[in-house]
Amino acid sequence: MCRPGWAQARVTDLRLRDFTRMRRVRDRIDREYARPLDVLELARAANLPPALLSRRFRLAYGASPYDYLLARRAERARTLRLRGARS
């Protein structure tokens, strides 16, 4: 028989692994926001199906990977505009 705390420890471990994957996806988006990224490419890198990646990313960060990418690009454009940079 399993000890009572083992099931909870396993669930906690799975959640931490899942959050680590999502953090890696978010970090990649932050690093490569200027490149053309798509959910399929991000899902392949995270070793998850695209739909599952989108659901888990939304649970972790409150936005889909695509929405997060658009927000990151808009933030960068806003920063460049305020600095007066032309590109």
mmCIF file with all atom_site columns, C-alpha atoms in Angstrom:
data_model
loop_
_atom_site.group_PDB
_atom_site.id
_atom_site.type_symbol
_atom_site.label_atom_id
_atom_site.label_alt_id
_atom_site.label_comp_id
_atom_site.label_asym_id
_atom_site.label_entity_id
_atom_site.label_seq_id
_atom_site.pdbx_PDB_ins_code
_atom_site.Cartn_x
_atom_site.Cartn_y
_atom_site.Cartn_z
_atom_site.occupancy
_atom_site.B_iso_or_equiv
_atom_site.pdbx_formal_charge
_atom_site.auth_seq_id
_atom_site.auth_comp_id
_atom_site.auth_asym_id
_atom_site.auth_atom_id
_atom_site.pdbx_PDB_model_num
ATOM 1  C CA . MET A 1 1  ? 0.000  0.000  0.000   1.00 0.00 ? 1  MET A CA 1
ATOM 2  C CA . CYS A 1 2  ? 0.993  3.573  -0.601  1.00 0.00 ? 2  CYS A CA 1
ATOM 3  C CA . ARG A 1 3  ? 1.523  5.885  2.255   1.00 0.00 ? 3  ARG A CA 1
ATOM 4  C CA . PRO A 1 4  ? -1.097 8.640  2.478   1.00 0.00 ? 4  PRO A CA 1
ATOM 5  C CA . GLY A 1 5  ? 1.305  11.504 1.733   1.00 0.00 ? 5  GLY A CA 1
ATOM 6  C CA . TRP A 1 6  ? 2.785  9.942  -1.401  1.00 0.00 ? 6  TRP A CA 1
ATOM 7  C CA . ALA A 1 7  ? -0.144 10.735 -3.660  1.00 0.00 ? 7  ALA A CA 1
ATOM 8  C CA . GLN A 1 8  ? -0.043 14.396 -2.653  1.00 0.00 ? 8  GLN A CA 1
ATOM 9  C CA . ALA A 1 9  ? 3.741  14.479 -3.115  1.00 0.00 ? 9  ALA A CA 1
ATOM 10 C CA . ARG A 1 10 ? 3.361  13.028 -6.608  1.00 0.00 ? 10 ARG A CA 1
ATOM 11 C CA . VAL A 1 11 ? 0.733  15.615 -7.564  1.00 0.00 ? 11 VAL A CA 1
ATOM 12 C CA . THR A 1 12 ? 2.949  18.396 -6.234  1.00 0.00 ? 12 THR A CA 1
ATOM 13 C CA . ASP A 1 13 ? 5.910  17.056 -8.206  1.00 0.00 ? 13 ASP A CA 1
ATOM 14 C CA . LEU A 1 14 ? 3.862  16.927 -11.426 1.00 0.00 ? 14 LEU A CA 1
ATOM 15 C CA . ARG A 1 15 ? 2.657  20.501 -10.919 1.00 0.00 ? 15 ARG A CA 1
ATOM 16 C CA . LEU A 1 16 ? 6.199  21.736 -10.363 1.00 0.00 ? 16 LEU A CA 1
ATOM 17 C CA . ARG A 1 17 ? 7.400  19.987 -13.515 1.00 0.00 ? 17 ARG A CA 1
ATOM 18 C CA . ASP A 1 18 ? 4.494  21.470 -15.450 1.00 0.00 ? 18 ASP A CA 1
ATOM 19 C CA . PHE A 1 19 ? 5.225  24.967 -14.153 1.00 0.00 ? 19 PHE A CA 1
ATOM 20 C CA . THR A 1 20 ? 8.900  24.541 -15.068 1.00 0.00 ? 20 THR A CA 1
ATOM 21 C CA . ARG A 1 21 ? 7.899  23.699 -18.640 1.00 0.00 ? 21 ARG A CA 1
ATOM 22 C CA . MET A 1 22 ? 5.627  26.718 -18.832 1.00 0.00 ? 22 MET A CA 1
ATOM 23 C CA . ARG A 1 23 ? 8.364  28.959 -17.454 1.00 0.00 ? 23 ARG A CA 1
ATOM 24 C CA . ARG A 1 24 ? 10.719 27.698 -20.183 1.00 0.00 ? 24 ARG A CA 1
ATOM 25 C CA . VAL A 1 25 ? 8.099  28.457 -22.830 1.00 0.00 ? 25 VAL A CA 1
ATOM 26 C CA . ARG A 1 26 ? 7.575  31.946 -21.389 1.00 0.00 ? 26 ARG A CA 1
ATOM 27 C CA . ASP A 1 27 ? 11.328 32.566 -21.262 1.00 0.00 ? 27 ASP A CA 1
ATOM 28 C CA . ARG A 1 28 ? 11.665 31.494 -24.885 1.00 0.00 ? 28 ARG A CA 1
ATOM 29 C CA . ILE A 1 29 ? 8.883  33.868 -25.911 1.00 0.00 ? 29 ILE A CA 1
ATOM 30 C CA . ASP A 1 30 ? 10.589 36.676 -23.998 1.00 0.00 ? 30 ASP A CA 1
ATOM 31 C CA . ARG A 1 31 ? 13.932 35.906 -25.653 1.00 0.00 ? 31 ARG A CA 1
ATOM 32 C CA . GLU A 1 32 ? 12.718 35.350 -29.201 1.00 0.00 ? 32 GLU A CA 1
ATOM 33 C CA . TYR A 1 33 ? 9.694  37.660 -29.414 1.00 0.00 ? 33 TYR A CA 1
ATOM 34 C CA . ALA A 1 34 ? 11.052 39.318 -32.578 1.00 0.00 ? 34 ALA A CA 1
ATOM 35 C CA . ARG A 1 35 ? 11.190 35.987 -34.443 1.00 0.00 ? 35 ARG A CA 1
ATOM 36 C CA . PRO A 1 36 ? 8.108  34.432 -36.010 1.00 0.00 ? 36 PRO A CA 1
ATOM 37 C CA . LEU A 1 37 ? 6.975  31.986 -33.300 1.00 0.00 ? 37 LEU A CA 1
ATOM 38 C CA . ASP A 1 38 ? 3.961  29.717 -33.407 1.00 0.00 ? 38 ASP A CA 1
ATOM 39 C CA . VAL A 1 39 ? 2.291  27.504 -30.854 1.00 0.00 ? 39 VAL A CA 1
ATOM 40 C CA . LEU A 1 40 ? 3.285  24.337 -32.739 1.00 0.00 ? 40 LEU A CA 1
ATOM 41 C CA . GLU A 1 41 ? 6.959  25.205 -32.457 1.00 0.00 ? 41 GLU A CA 1
ATOM 42 C CA . LEU A 1 42 ? 6.640  26.081 -28.771 1.00 0.00 ? 42 LEU A CA 1
ATOM 43 C CA . ALA A 1 43 ? 4.661  22.893 -28.101 1.00 0.00 ? 43 ALA A CA 1
ATOM 44 C CA . ARG A 1 44 ? 7.292  20.751 -29.831 1.00 0.00 ? 44 ARG A CA 1
ATOM 45 C CA . ALA A 1 45 ? 9.996  22.324 -27.674 1.00 0.00 ? 45 ALA A CA 1
ATOM 46 C CA . ALA A 1 46 ? 7.941  21.692 -24.510 1.00 0.00 ? 46 ALA A CA 1
ATOM 47 C CA . ASN A 1 47 ? 7.093  18.144 -25.652 1.00 0.00 ? 47 ASN A CA 1
ATOM 48 C CA . LEU A 1 48 ? 3.340  18.776 -25.298 1.00 0.00 ? 48 LEU A CA 1
ATOM 49 C CA . PRO A 1 49 ? 0.416  18.798 -27.705 1.00 0.00 ? 49 PRO A CA 1
ATOM 50 C CA . PRO A 1 50 ? -0.425 22.380 -28.802 1.00 0.00 ? 50 PRO A CA 1
ATOM 51 C CA . ALA A 1 51 ? -3.873 22.441 -27.191 1.00 0.00 ? 51 ALA A CA 1
ATOM 52 C CA . LEU A 1 52 ? -2.506 21.221 -23.859 1.00 0.00 ? 52 LEU A CA 1
ATOM 53 C CA . LEU A 1 53 ? 0.312  23.772 -23.987 1.00 0.00 ? 53 LEU A CA 1
ATOM 54 C CA . SER A 1 54 ? -2.208 26.568 -24.548 1.00 0.00 ? 54 SER A CA 1
ATOM 55 C CA . ARG A 1 55 ? -4.434 25.428 -21.679 1.00 0.00 ? 55 ARG A CA 1
ATOM 56 C CA . ARG A 1 56 ? -1.585 24.992 -19.218 1.00 0.00 ? 56 ARG A CA 1
ATOM 57 C CA . PHE A 1 57 ? 0.086  28.256 -20.225 1.00 0.00 ? 57 PHE A CA 1
ATOM 58 C CA . ARG A 1 58 ? -3.205 30.079 -19.714 1.00 0.00 ? 58 ARG A CA 1
ATOM 59 C CA . LEU A 1 59 ? -3.577 28.495 -16.268 1.00 0.00 ? 59 LEU A CA 1
ATOM 60 C CA . ALA A 1 60 ? -0.036 29.506 -15.310 1.00 0.00 ? 60 ALA A CA 1
ATOM 61 C CA . TYR A 1 61 ? 0.054  33.052 -16.750 1.00 0.00 ? 61 TYR A CA 1
ATOM 62 C CA . GLY A 1 62 ? -3.527 34.090 -17.465 1.00 0.00 ? 62 GLY A CA 1
ATOM 63 C CA . ALA A 1 63 ? -3.054 34.407 -21.239 1.00 0.00 ? 63 ALA A CA 1
ATOM 64 C CA . SER A 1 64 ? -2.541 32.073 -24.153 1.00 0.00 ? 64 SER A CA 1
ATOM 65 C CA . PRO A 1 65 ? 1.015  31.822 -25.540 1.00 0.00 ? 65 PRO A CA 1
ATOM 66 C CA . TYR A 1 66 ? -0.040 33.835 -28.603 1.00 0.00 ? 66 TYR A CA 1
ATOM 67 C CA . ASP A 1 67 ? -1.638 36.584 -26.492 1.00 0.00 ? 67 ASP A CA 1
ATOM 68 C CA . TYR A 1 68 ? 1.469  36.697 -24.294 1.00 0.00 ? 68 TYR A CA 1
ATOM 69 C CA . LEU A 1 69 ? 3.660  37.017 -27.412 1.00 0.00 ? 69 LEU A CA 1
ATOM 70 C CA . LEU A 1 70 ? 1.525  39.867 -28.774 1.00 0.00 ? 70 LEU A CA 1
ATOM 71 C CA . ALA A 1 71 ? 1.645  41.661 -25.423 1.00 0.00 ? 71 ALA A CA 1
ATOM 72 C CA . ARG A 1 72 ? 5.425  41.291 -25.330 1.00 0.00 ? 72 ARG A CA 1
ATOM 73 C CA . ARG A 1 73 ? 5.760  42.716 -28.851 1.00 0.00 ? 73 ARG A CA 1
ATOM 74 C CA . ALA A 1 74 ? 3.434  45.616 -28.029 1.00 0.00 ? 74 ALA A CA 1
ATOM 75 C CA . GLU A 1 75 ? 5.433  46.354 -24.881 1.00 0.00 ? 75 GLU A CA 1
ATOM 76 C CA . ARG A 1 76 ? 8.655  46.434 -26.909 1.00 0.00 ? 76 ARG A CA 1
ATOM 77 C CA . ALA A 1 77 ? 7.105  48.723 -29.537 1.00 0.00 ? 77 ALA A CA 1
ATOM 78 C CA . ARG A 1 78 ? 5.834  51.043 -26.806 1.00 0.00 ? 78 ARG A CA 1
ATOM 79 C CA . THR A 1 79 ? 9.320  51.202 -25.269 1.00 0.00 ? 79 THR A CA 1
ATOM 80 C CA . LEU A 1 80 ? 10.938 52.002 -28.621 1.00 0.00 ? 80 LEU A CA 1
ATOM 81 C CA . ARG A 1 81 ? 8.346  54.663 -29.331 1.00 0.00 ? 81 ARG A CA 1
ATOM 82 C CA . LEU A 1 82 ? 8.900  56.359 -25.974 1.00 0.00 ? 82 LEU A CA 1
ATOM 83 C CA . ARG A 1 83 ? 12.643 56.387 -26.541 1.00 0.00 ? 83 ARG A CA 1
ATOM 84 C CA . GLY A 1 84 ? 12.162 57.855 -29.990 1.00 0.00 ? 84 GLY A CA 1
ATOM 85 C CA . ALA A 1 85 ? 13.968 54.981 -31.716 1.00 0.00 ? 85 ALA A CA 1
ATOM 86 C CA . ARG A 1 86 ? 13.233 54.411 -35.365 1.00 0.00 ? 86 ARG A CA 1
ATOM 87 C CA . SER A 1 87 ? 13.344 50.879 -36.646 1.00 0.00 ? 87 SER A CA 1
#
